[in-house]
Amino acid sequence: METTPDQLKILSLDIGGSHIKGTILNAKGELQKAYEKVPTPIPASPENVIAAIKKLVIDFPAFDRISVGFPGYVKDGVIKTAPNLSTELWKNFDLAKKLEEELGHPAKVVNDADMQGLGVVRGKGLELVITLGTGFGTALLYNGNLLPHLEFSHQPFGKSESYDKYIGEVAIEKEGYKKWNRRMQKVFEVLKTVFNYDYLYIGGGNSDKLTFKLDKNMKIVSNADGIKGGTRLWVNDLIPESTEKAIKAKLK
């Protein structure tokens, strides 16, 4: 029997440098089970990551579609870069196809910040989403639509060779949170100047370590909020326009 849009269940996964997180969502973006996670394997090869995903979801309820947020540049479900996992192991690896083969359902894979963005934005104007975790992720959306992914994290900043190195996990371990917060203030000033965004959303495991006051058009969002983007990856393809608008309104 064909699954109707209202019955749709989506396995939504967030692959990070330290953990792989997952849940099951319905067509409204509502969690159907508790958010769970497992450590990201070392080495984080495609084979090891897929094995960890299979272990994570073994007792999950049934699902019909798979959505994945991946920490790197992704094109049509194929991994192009994976700076915080190991690009050489992942280069040109078709993760969407492999997950479809291993888990038996259609899969979509996008950059992790892109999926976070789809889950948290209001859908009005130019909105920037950043993730502060092992590295620095960015997503840009206009009126709720994803713009071509920018690997902004690889731009040099100050004396550092990239934003990843300047404010990523390695920088925190080396410099401590006090200096990291000063660096984040500088980064926010640059983002405001470069993007002129209407709203900025801040996610990732280190977002709650920010100690200074944010502007009125800046907001910290949770991973649980961001993982709702897993529903939006499928909404446009499977649901009539009138239903899609209603779902998007509920997701806001």
Coordinates of N, CA and C in Angstrom, one line a residue:
M1 N 0.8 -1.2 0.0 CA 0.0 0.0 0.0 C 0.9 1.3 0.0
E2 N 0.5 2.2 -0.9 CA 1.4 3.4 -1.0 C 1.2 4.3 0.2
T3 N 2.2 4.9 0.7 CA 2.2 5.8 1.9 C 1.7 7.1 1.4
T4 N 0.6 7.6 2.1 CA 0.1 9.0 1.8 C 1.0 10.0 2.6
P5 N 0.9 11.3 2.1 CA 1.8 12.3 2.8 C 1.6 12.4 4.3
D6 N 0.3 12.3 4.7 CA 0.0 12.4 6.1 C 0.6 11.2 6.9
Q7 N 0.8 10.1 6.3 CA 1.4 8.9 7.0 C 2.9 8.9 6.9
L8 N 3.5 9.8 6.2 CA 4.9 9.7 5.9 C 5.8 9.8 7.2
K9 N 6.7 8.9 7.3 CA 7.7 8.9 8.4 C 9.1 9.0 7.9
I10 N 9.9 9.9 8.4 CA 11.2 10.2 7.9 C 12.3 10.0 8.9
L11 N 13.2 9.1 8.6 CA 14.4 9.0 9.4 C 15.3 10.2 9.1
S12 N 15.5 11.0 10.1 CA 16.3 12.2 10.0 C 17.6 12.1 10.8
L13 N 18.8 12.2 10.1 CA 20.1 11.9 10.7 C 21.0 13.2 10.5
D14 N 21.7 13.4 11.6 CA 22.7 14.5 11.6 C 24.1 13.9 11.9
I15 N 25.0 13.8 10.8 CA 26.3 13.3 11.0 C 27.3 14.4 11.4
G16 N 27.8 14.3 12.6 CA 28.8 15.3 13.1 C 30.1 14.7 13.3
G17 N 31.1 15.6 13.6 CA 32.4 15.2 13.9 C 32.6 14.3 15.1
S18 N 31.7 14.5 16.1 CA 31.8 13.7 17.4 C 30.6 12.8 17.6
H19 N 29.4 13.0 17.0 CA 28.3 12.1 17.2 C 27.5 12.1 15.9
I20 N 26.8 11.0 15.8 CA 25.7 10.8 14.8 C 24.4 10.8 15.5
K21 N 23.5 11.7 15.1 CA 22.2 11.8 15.9 C 21.1 11.5 14.9
G22 N 20.0 11.0 15.5 CA 18.9 10.6 14.7 C 17.5 10.6 15.4
T23 N 16.5 10.7 14.6 CA 15.1 10.6 15.1 C 14.2 10.2 14.0
I24 N 12.9 10.0 14.3 CA 11.9 9.8 13.3 C 10.9 11.0 13.3
L25 N 10.7 11.5 12.1 CA 9.8 12.7 12.0 C 8.5 12.3 11.2
N26 N 7.4 13.0 11.5 CA 6.2 12.8 10.6 C 6.2 14.0 9.6
A27 N 5.2 14.1 8.8 CA 5.2 15.1 7.7 C 5.0 16.5 8.3
K28 N 4.7 16.7 9.6 CA 4.7 18.0 10.1 C 6.0 18.4 10.8
G29 N 7.0 17.5 10.8 CA 8.3 17.8 11.4 C 8.3 17.5 12.9
E30 N 7.3 16.7 13.3 CA 7.2 16.4 14.8 C 7.9 15.1 15.1
L31 N 8.7 15.1 16.2 CA 9.5 13.9 16.6 C 8.5 12.8 16.9
Q32 N 8.8 11.6 16.4 CA 8.0 10.4 16.7 C 8.7 9.5 17.7
K33 N 9.9 9.9 18.0 CA 10.6 9.1 19.1 C 11.7 10.0 19.6
A34 N 12.2 9.6 20.8 CA 13.3 10.4 21.4 C 14.5 10.5 20.5
Y35 N 15.1 11.6 20.6 CA 16.3 12.0 19.8 C 17.5 11.1 20.4
E36 N 18.2 10.3 19.6 CA 19.2 9.4 20.0 C 20.5 9.7 19.3
K37 N 21.7 9.3 19.9 CA 23.0 9.5 19.2 C 23.9 8.4 19.6
V38 N 24.9 8.2 18.7 CA 26.1 7.3 18.9 C 27.3 8.1 18.6
P39 N 28.5 7.7 19.1 CA 29.7 8.4 18.8 C 30.1 8.2 17.3
T40 N 30.6 9.2 16.7 CA 31.1 9.1 15.3 C 32.4 8.2 15.4
P41 N 32.4 7.2 14.6 CA 33.5 6.2 14.7 C 34.9 6.8 14.3
I42 N 35.9 6.3 14.8 CA 37.3 6.7 14.4 C 38.0 5.4 13.9
P43 N 38.5 5.4 12.6 CA 38.4 6.5 11.7 C 36.9 6.6 11.1
A44 N 36.5 7.8 10.7 CA 35.2 8.0 10.2 C 35.1 7.7 8.7
S45 N 35.4 6.5 8.3 CA 35.3 6.1 6.9 C 33.9 5.9 6.6
P46 N 33.5 6.0 5.3 CA 32.1 5.7 4.9 C 31.6 4.4 5.4
E47 N 32.4 3.3 5.4 CA 31.9 2.0 5.9 C 31.6 2.1 7.4
N48 N 32.5 2.7 8.1 CA 32.3 2.8 9.6 C 31.1 3.7 10.0
V49 N 31.0 4.8 9.3 CA 29.8 5.7 9.5 C 28.5 5.0 9.2
I50 N 28.4 4.3 8.1 CA 27.2 3.6 7.7 C 26.9 2.5 8.8
A51 N 27.9 1.8 9.2 CA 27.8 0.7 10.2 C 27.2 1.4 11.5
A52 N 27.7 2.6 11.9 CA 27.2 3.2 13.1 C 25.8 3.7 12.9
I53 N 25.4 4.1 11.7 CA 24.0 4.5 11.5 C 23.1 3.3 11.6
K54 N 23.5 2.2 11.1 CA 22.7 1.0 11.1 C 22.5 0.5 12.6
K55 N 23.5 0.7 13.4 CA 23.5 0.3 14.8 C 22.5 1.3 15.5
L56 N 22.6 2.6 15.2 CA 21.8 3.6 15.8 C 20.3 3.3 15.6
V57 N 19.9 3.0 14.3 CA 18.5 2.9 14.0 C 17.9 1.5 14.1
I58 N 18.7 0.6 14.6 CA 18.2 -0.8 14.6 C 16.9 -1.0 15.3
D59 N 16.6 -0.3 16.4 CA 15.4 -0.4 17.1 C 14.4 0.8 16.9
F60 N 14.7 1.6 15.9 CA 13.8 2.7 15.5 C 12.5 2.2 15.0
P61 N 11.4 3.0 15.1 CA 10.2 2.6 14.4 C 10.3 2.6 12.9
A62 N 9.4 2.1 12.2 CA 9.4 2.0 10.7 C 9.5 3.4 10.1
F63 N 10.1 3.6 9.0 CA 10.2 4.8 8.3 C 10.1 4.6 6.8
D64 N 9.8 5.7 6.0 CA 9.6 5.6 4.6 C 10.7 6.3 3.8
R65 N 11.3 7.3 4.4 CA 12.3 8.2 3.7 C 13.4 8.4 4.6
I66 N 14.6 8.8 4.1 CA 15.8 9.1 4.9 C 16.3 10.5 4.5
S67 N 16.6 11.3 5.5 CA 17.2 12.6 5.3 C 18.5 12.7 6.1
V68 N 19.5 13.2 5.5 CA 20.8 13.2 6.2 C 21.5 14.6 6.1
G69 N 22.0 15.1 7.2 CA 22.8 16.3 7.2 C 24.2 15.9 7.3
F70 N 25.1 16.3 6.4 CA 26.5 15.8 6.4 C 27.5 17.0 6.5
P71 N 28.5 16.9 7.3 CA 29.5 18.0 7.5 C 30.5 18.2 6.3
G72 N 30.0 18.7 5.2 CA 30.9 18.9 4.1 C 30.1 19.3 2.9
Y73 N 30.7 19.5 1.7 CA 30.1 19.9 0.5 C 29.5 18.6 -0.1
V74 N 28.1 18.7 -0.4 CA 27.4 17.6 -0.9 C 26.7 18.0 -2.2
K75 N 26.8 17.2 -3.3 CA 26.1 17.6 -4.5 C 25.3 16.3 -5.0
D76 N 24.0 16.5 -5.0 CA 23.1 15.4 -5.5 C 23.4 14.1 -4.7
G77 N 23.6 14.3 -3.4 CA 23.7 13.1 -2.5 C 25.1 12.5 -2.5
V78 N 26.0 13.1 -3.3 CA 27.4 12.6 -3.4 C 28.3 13.5 -2.6
I79 N 29.2 13.0 -1.7 CA 30.1 13.7 -0.9 C 31.3 14.2 -1.7
K80 N 31.5 15.5 -1.6 CA 32.7 16.1 -2.3 C 33.8 16.4 -1.4
T81 N 33.4 17.0 -0.2 CA 34.4 17.2 0.8 C 33.9 16.8 2.2
A82 N 34.8 16.4 3.1 CA 34.4 16.1 4.5 C 35.6 16.5 5.4
P83 N 35.8 17.8 5.5 CA 37.0 18.3 6.2 C 37.2 17.8 7.7
N84 N 36.1 17.5 8.3 CA 36.2 17.1 9.7 C 36.0 15.6 9.9
L85 N 35.9 14.9 8.8 CA 35.9 13.4 8.9 C 37.1 12.8 8.2
S86 N 37.4 13.2 7.0 CA 38.5 12.8 6.2 C 38.1 12.9 4.7
T87 N 38.4 14.0 4.1 CA 37.9 14.2 2.7 C 38.4 13.0 1.8
E88 N 39.6 12.6 1.9 CA 40.1 11.6 1.0 C 39.3 10.3 1.0
L89 N 38.8 9.9 2.2 CA 38.0 8.7 2.3 C 36.6 8.9 1.7
W90 N 36.1 10.1 1.7 CA 34.7 10.4 1.4 C 34.6 10.9 -0.1
K91 N 35.6 11.4 -0.7 CA 35.6 12.1 -1.9 C 34.8 11.3 -3.0
N92 N 33.7 11.9 -3.5 CA 32.9 11.3 -4.6 C 32.1 10.1 -4.1
F93 N 32.0 9.9 -2.8 CA 31.2 8.8 -2.3 C 29.7 9.1 -2.3
D94 N 28.9 8.3 -3.0 CA 27.5 8.5 -3.1 C 26.8 8.0 -1.9
L95 N 26.7 8.8 -0.9 CA 26.1 8.4 0.4 C 24.6 8.2 0.3
A96 N 23.9 9.0 -0.5 CA 22.5 8.8 -0.6 C 22.2 7.4 -1.2
K97 N 22.9 7.0 -2.3 CA 22.7 5.7 -2.9 C 23.0 4.6 -2.0
K98 N 24.1 4.7 -1.2 CA 24.5 3.7 -0.3 C 23.6 3.4 0.8
L99 N 23.0 4.5 1.3 CA 22.0 4.4 2.4 C 20.7 3.8 1.9
E100 N 20.4 4.1 0.7 CA 19.2 3.5 0.1 C 19.4 2.0 0.0
E101 N 20.6 1.6 -0.4 CA 20.9 0.2 -0.5 C 20.9 -0.5 0.8
E102 N 21.5 0.1 1.8 CA 21.6 -0.5 3.1 C 20.4 -0.5 4.0
L103 N 19.6 0.6 3.8 CA 18.4 0.8 4.7 C 17.1 0.5 4.0
G104 N 17.1 0.4 2.6 CA 16.0 0.0 1.9 C 14.9 1.1 1.6
H105 N 15.3 2.4 1.7 CA 14.3 3.5 1.5 C 15.0 4.6 0.8
P106 N 14.3 5.4 0.0 CA 14.9 6.6 -0.7 C 15.6 7.5 0.3
A107 N 16.7 8.0 -0.1 CA 17.5 8.9 0.8 C 17.9 10.2 0.1
K108 N 18.0 11.3 0.9 CA 18.5 12.5 0.5 C 19.6 13.0 1.4
V109 N 20.7 13.5 0.9 CA 21.8 13.9 1.7 C 22.2 15.3 1.4
V110 N 22.3 16.2 2.3 CA 22.6 17.6 2.1 C 23.7 18.0 3.2
N111 N 24.3 19.2 3.0 CA 25.1 19.7 4.0 C 24.4 19.9 5.3
D112 N 25.1 19.6 6.4 CA 24.4 19.6 7.7 C 23.8 21.0 8.1
A113 N 24.5 22.1 7.7 CA 24.0 23.4 8.0 C 22.8 23.7 7.1
D114 N 22.8 23.2 5.9 CA 21.6 23.3 5.0 C 20.4 22.7 5.6
M115 N 20.6 21.5 6.2 CA 19.4 20.8 6.8 C 19.0 21.6 8.0
Q116 N 19.9 22.0 8.8 CA 19.6 22.8 10.0 C 18.8 24.0 9.6
G117 N 19.3 24.7 8.5 CA 18.6 25.9 8.0 C 17.2 25.6 7.6
L118 N 16.9 24.5 6.9 CA 15.6 24.2 6.5 C 14.7 24.0 7.7
G119 N 15.2 23.5 8.8 CA 14.5 23.2 10.0 C 14.1 24.4 10.8
V120 N 14.9 25.5 10.7 CA 14.7 26.6 11.7 C 14.3 27.9 11.1
V121 N 14.5 28.2 9.8 CA 14.3 29.5 9.3 C 12.8 29.9 9.3
R122 N 12.5 31.2 9.3 CA 11.2 31.7 9.2 C 10.6 31.7 7.8
G123 N 11.6 31.7 6.8 CA 11.2 31.8 5.4 C 10.9 33.1 4.9
K124 N 11.4 34.2 5.6 CA 11.2 35.5 5.2 C 12.5 36.3 5.0
G125 N 12.8 36.7 3.8 CA 14.0 37.5 3.6 C 15.3 36.6 3.5
L126 N 16.4 37.3 3.7 CA 17.7 36.6 3.6 C 18.1 36.1 5.0
E127 N 18.2 34.8 5.2 CA 18.5 34.2 6.5 C 19.8 33.4 6.4
L128 N 20.6 33.6 7.4 CA 21.9 32.9 7.5 C 21.9 32.0 8.7
V129 N 22.3 30.7 8.4 CA 22.4 29.7 9.5 C 23.8 29.3 9.7
I130 N 24.3 29.3 10.9 CA 25.7 28.8 11.1 C 25.6 27.7 12.2
T131 N 26.6 26.8 12.1 CA 26.7 25.7 13.1 C 28.1 25.8 13.7
L132 N 28.1 25.8 15.0 CA 29.4 25.8 15.8 C 29.6 24.5 16.4
G133 N 30.4 23.6 15.8 CA 30.7 22.3 16.3 C 32.1 22.0 16.1
T134 N 32.4 20.8 15.6 CA 33.8 20.4 15.3 C 34.4 21.4 14.3
G135 N 33.6 21.9 13.4 CA 34.0 22.9 12.4 C 32.9 24.0 12.4
F136 N 32.9 24.8 11.3 CA 32.0 25.9 11.2 C 31.2 25.7 9.9
G137 N 29.9 25.5 10.1 CA 29.0 25.3 9.0 C 28.2 26.5 8.7
T138 N 27.8 26.7 7.4 CA 27.0 27.9 7.0 C 25.9 27.4 6.0
A139 N 24.8 28.1 6.1 CA 23.7 27.9 5.1 C 23.0 29.2 4.8
L140 N 22.7 29.5 3.6 CA 22.1 30.8 3.3 C 20.7 30.4 2.6
L141 N 19.6 31.1 3.0 CA 18.3 30.8 2.5 C 17.6 32.2 2.2
Y142 N 16.9 32.2 1.1 CA 16.1 33.4 0.7 C 14.7 33.0 0.6
N143 N 13.8 33.6 1.4 CA 12.4 33.3 1.5 C 12.2 31.8 1.6
G144 N 13.0 31.2 2.4 CA 12.8 29.8 2.8 C 13.5 28.8 1.8
N145 N 14.1 29.3 0.7 CA 14.7 28.5 -0.3 C 16.2 28.5 -0.2
L146 N 16.8 27.3 -0.2 CA 18.2 27.2 -0.1 C 18.9 27.8 -1.3
L147 N 19.9 28.6 -1.0 CA 20.8 29.1 -2.1 C 22.0 28.1 -2.3
P148 N 22.7 28.1 -3.4 CA 23.8 27.2 -3.6 C 24.7 27.2 -2.4
H149 N 25.1 26.1 -2.0 CA 25.9 25.9 -0.7 C 27.3 26.6 -0.9
L150 N 27.6 27.4 0.2 CA 28.9 28.1 0.2 C 29.8 27.5 1.3
E151 N 31.0 27.1 0.9 CA 31.9 26.6 1.8 C 32.7 27.7 2.5
F152 N 31.9 28.6 3.1 CA 32.5 29.8 3.7 C 33.5 29.5 4.8
S153 N 33.3 28.3 5.4 CA 34.2 27.9 6.5 C 35.7 27.8 6.1
H154 N 35.9 27.6 4.8 CA 37.3 27.4 4.3 C 38.0 28.7 3.9
Q155 N 37.3 29.8 4.1 CA 37.9 31.1 3.8 C 38.9 31.4 5.0
P156 N 40.0 32.0 4.6 CA 41.0 32.4 5.7 C 40.4 33.5 6.6
F157 N 40.8 33.5 7.8 CA 40.3 34.5 8.8 C 41.5 34.9 9.6
G158 N 41.8 36.2 9.6 CA 43.0 36.7 10.4 C 44.2 36.0 10.0
K159 N 44.9 35.4 11.0 CA 46.1 34.7 10.7 C 45.8 33.2 10.5
S160 N 44.6 32.8 10.7 CA 44.2 31.4 10.5 C 43.9 31.1 9.1
E161 N 44.2 29.8 8.7 CA 44.0 29.4 7.3 C 42.5 29.2 7.0
S162 N 41.6 29.2 8.0 CA 40.2 29.0 7.7 C 39.4 29.4 9.0
Y163 N 38.1 29.6 8.8 CA 37.2 29.8 9.9 C 37.1 28.5 10.7
D164 N 37.2 27.3 10.1 CA 37.2 26.1 10.8 C 38.3 26.1 11.9
K165 N 39.5 26.5 11.5 CA 40.7 26.5 12.4 C 40.6 27.7 13.4
Y166 N 39.9 28.8 13.0 CA 39.8 29.9 13.9 C 38.8 29.8 15.0
I167 N 37.7 29.1 14.7 CA 36.6 29.0 15.8 C 36.1 27.6 15.9
G168 N 36.7 26.6 15.3 CA 36.3 25.2 15.4 C 36.7 24.6 16.8
E169 N 36.4 23.3 16.9 CA 36.7 22.7 18.2 C 38.2 22.7 18.6
V170 N 39.0 22.6 17.6 CA 40.5 22.6 17.8 C 40.9 24.0 18.5
A171 N 40.3 25.1 18.0 CA 40.6 26.4 18.5 C 40.1 26.5 20.0
I172 N 39.0 25.9 20.3 CA 38.5 26.0 21.7 C 39.4 25.2 22.6
E173 N 39.8 24.0 22.2 CA 40.7 23.2 23.0 C 42.1 23.9 23.2
K174 N 42.5 24.7 22.3 CA 43.8 25.3 22.3 C 43.7 26.7 23.1
E175 N 42.7 27.5 22.8 CA 42.6 28.8 23.4 C 41.7 29.0 24.5
G176 N 40.7 28.1 24.7 CA 39.7 28.2 25.8 C 38.5 29.0 25.4
Y177 N 37.4 29.0 26.1 CA 36.2 29.6 25.7 C 36.2 31.1 25.8
K178 N 37.0 31.7 26.7 CA 37.0 33.1 26.8 C 37.6 33.8 25.6
K179 N 38.7 33.3 25.1 CA 39.3 33.8 23.8 C 38.4 33.4 22.6
W180 N 37.8 32.2 22.7 CA 36.9 31.8 21.6 C 35.7 32.8 21.5
N181 N 35.2 33.2 22.6 CA 34.1 34.2 22.5 C 34.5 35.5 21.9
R182 N 35.7 35.9 22.2 CA 36.2 37.2 21.6 C 36.3 37.0 20.0
R183 N 36.8 35.8 19.7 CA 36.9 35.5 18.2 C 35.5 35.5 17.6
M184 N 34.5 34.9 18.3 CA 33.1 34.8 17.7 C 32.5 36.2 17.5
Q185 N 32.8 37.1 18.4 CA 32.4 38.5 18.2 C 32.9 39.1 16.9
K186 N 34.2 38.8 16.7 CA 34.8 39.3 15.4 C 34.1 38.7 14.2
V187 N 33.9 37.4 14.3 CA 33.3 36.6 13.2 C 31.9 37.2 12.9
F188 N 31.1 37.4 14.0 CA 29.7 38.0 13.7 C 29.8 39.3 13.1
E189 N 30.7 40.2 13.4 CA 30.8 41.5 12.7 C 31.1 41.3 11.2
V190 N 31.9 40.3 10.9 CA 32.2 40.1 9.5 C 31.0 39.5 8.8
L191 N 30.3 38.6 9.4 CA 29.1 38.0 8.8 C 28.0 39.1 8.5
K192 N 27.9 40.0 9.5 CA 26.9 41.1 9.3 C 27.3 41.9 8.1
T193 N 28.6 42.2 7.9 CA 29.0 43.1 6.9 C 29.0 42.4 5.5
V194 N 29.3 41.1 5.5 CA 29.4 40.4 4.2 C 28.0 40.0 3.7
F195 N 27.1 39.5 4.6 CA 25.8 39.0 4.1 C 24.7 39.9 4.2
N196 N 24.7 40.9 5.1 CA 23.6 41.8 5.3 C 22.3 41.0 5.5
Y197 N 22.4 40.0 6.3 CA 21.2 39.1 6.5 C 20.1 39.8 7.3
D198 N 18.9 39.3 7.1 CA 17.8 39.7 7.9 C 17.7 39.0 9.3
Y199 N 18.2 37.8 9.3 CA 18.2 37.0 10.5 C 19.3 36.0 10.5
L200 N 19.9 35.8 11.7 CA 21.0 34.8 11.8 C 20.6 33.8 12.9
Y201 N 20.7 32.5 12.5 CA 20.4 31.4 13.5 C 21.8 30.7 13.8
I202 N 21.9 30.4 15.0 CA 23.2 29.8 15.5 C 22.9 28.4 16.1
G203 N 23.4 27.4 15.5 CA 23.2 26.0 16.0 C 24.6 25.3 16.3
G204 N 24.5 24.1 16.5 CA 25.7 23.3 16.8 C 26.0 23.2 18.3
G205 N 26.9 22.2 18.6 CA 27.1 21.8 20.0 C 27.8 22.9 20.8
N206 N 28.5 23.9 20.2 CA 29.1 24.9 20.9 C 28.3 26.2 21.0
S207 N 27.1 26.2 20.4 CA 26.4 27.5 20.4 C 26.0 28.0 21.8
D208 N 25.8 27.0 22.7 CA 25.4 27.4 24.1 C 26.6 27.9 24.9
K209 N 27.8 27.9 24.3 CA 29.0 28.4 25.0 C 29.2 29.9 24.7
L210 N 28.4 30.5 23.9 CA 28.5 32.0 23.7 C 28.0 32.7 24.9
T211 N 28.8 33.7 25.4 CA 28.6 34.4 26.7 C 28.2 35.8 26.5
F212 N 28.2 36.4 25.3 CA 27.9 37.8 25.1 C 26.5 37.9 24.5
K213 N 26.0 39.1 24.6 CA 24.6 39.4 24.2 C 24.5 39.4 22.7
L214 N 23.5 38.8 22.2 CA 23.3 38.7 20.7 C 22.4 39.8 20.3
D215 N 22.5 40.2 19.0 CA 21.6 41.2 18.4 C 20.2 40.6 18.4
K216 N 19.2 41.5 18.2 CA 17.8 41.1 18.2 C 17.5 40.2 17.0
N217 N 18.3 40.3 16.0 CA 18.0 39.4 14.8 C 18.9 38.2 14.8
M218 N 19.3 37.8 15.9 CA 20.2 36.6 16.1 C 19.5 35.7 17.1
K219 N 19.6 34.4 16.9 CA 18.9 33.4 17.7 C 19.7 32.1 17.8
I220 N 19.9 31.5 19.0 CA 20.4 30.2 19.2 C 19.3 29.2 19.0
V221 N 19.6 28.2 18.2 CA 18.6 27.1 17.9 C 19.2 25.8 18.3
S222 N 18.4 24.8 18.6 CA 18.9 23.5 19.1 C 19.0 22.5 17.9
N223 N 19.8 21.5 18.2 CA 19.9 20.4 17.2 C 18.5 19.8 16.9
A224 N 17.7 19.7 17.9 CA 16.4 19.1 17.7 C 15.5 19.9 16.8
D225 N 15.7 21.2 16.9 CA 15.0 22.1 15.9 C 15.5 21.9 14.5
G226 N 16.9 21.8 14.4 CA 17.5 21.7 13.1 C 17.2 20.4 12.4
I227 N 17.1 19.4 13.1 CA 16.8 18.1 12.5 C 15.5 18.0 11.8
K228 N 14.6 18.9 12.2 CA 13.3 19.0 11.5 C 13.4 19.3 10.0
G229 N 14.5 19.8 9.6 CA 14.8 20.1 8.2 C 14.7 18.8 7.4
G230 N 14.8 17.7 8.1 CA 14.7 16.4 7.4 C 13.3 16.2 6.7
T231 N 12.3 16.8 7.3 CA 11.0 16.7 6.7 C 10.9 17.6 5.5
R232 N 11.4 18.8 5.6 CA 11.4 19.8 4.5 C 12.1 19.3 3.2
L233 N 13.1 18.4 3.4 CA 13.8 17.9 2.2 C 12.8 17.1 1.3
W234 N 11.7 16.6 1.9 CA 10.8 15.7 1.2 C 9.5 16.4 0.9
V235 N 9.2 17.5 1.6 CA 7.8 18.1 1.5 C 7.5 18.5 0.0
N236 N 8.4 19.2 -0.6 CA 8.1 19.7 -2.0 C 7.8 18.6 -3.0
D237 N 8.5 17.5 -2.9 CA 8.4 16.4 -3.8 C 7.1 15.6 -3.7
L238 N 6.7 15.4 -2.4 CA 5.7 14.4 -2.1 C 4.3 15.0 -1.8
I239 N 4.2 16.3 -1.5 CA 3.0 16.8 -0.9 C 2.4 17.9 -1.8
P240 N 1.1 17.9 -2.0 CA 0.5 18.9 -2.8 C 0.7 20.3 -2.2
E241 N 0.7 21.3 -3.1 CA 1.1 22.7 -2.7 C 0.3 23.2 -1.5
S242 N -1.0 23.0 -1.4 CA -1.8 23.5 -0.3 C -1.4 22.8 1.0
T243 N -1.2 21.5 0.9 CA -0.7 20.8 2.1 C 0.7 21.2 2.5
E244 N 1.5 21.4 1.5 CA 2.9 21.8 1.8 C 2.9 23.2 2.6
K245 N 2.1 24.1 2.2 CA 2.0 25.4 2.8 C 1.6 25.3 4.3
A246 N 0.6 24.4 4.5 CA 0.1 24.2 5.9 C 1.2 23.5 6.8
I247 N 1.9 22.6 6.2 CA 3.0 21.9 7.0 C 4.1 22.9 7.3
K248 N 4.5 23.7 6.3 CA 5.6 24.7 6.5 C 5.2 25.7 7.6
A249 N 3.9 26.1 7.6 CA 3.4 27.0 8.6 C 3.5 26.4 10.0
K250 N 3.3 25.1 10.1 CA 3.4 24.4 11.4 C 4.8 24.2 11.9
L251 N 5.7 24.1 10.9 CA 7.1 23.9 11.2 C 7.8 25.2 11.7
K252 N 7.2 26.4 11.5 CA 7.8 27.6 11.9 C 7.6 27.9 13.4

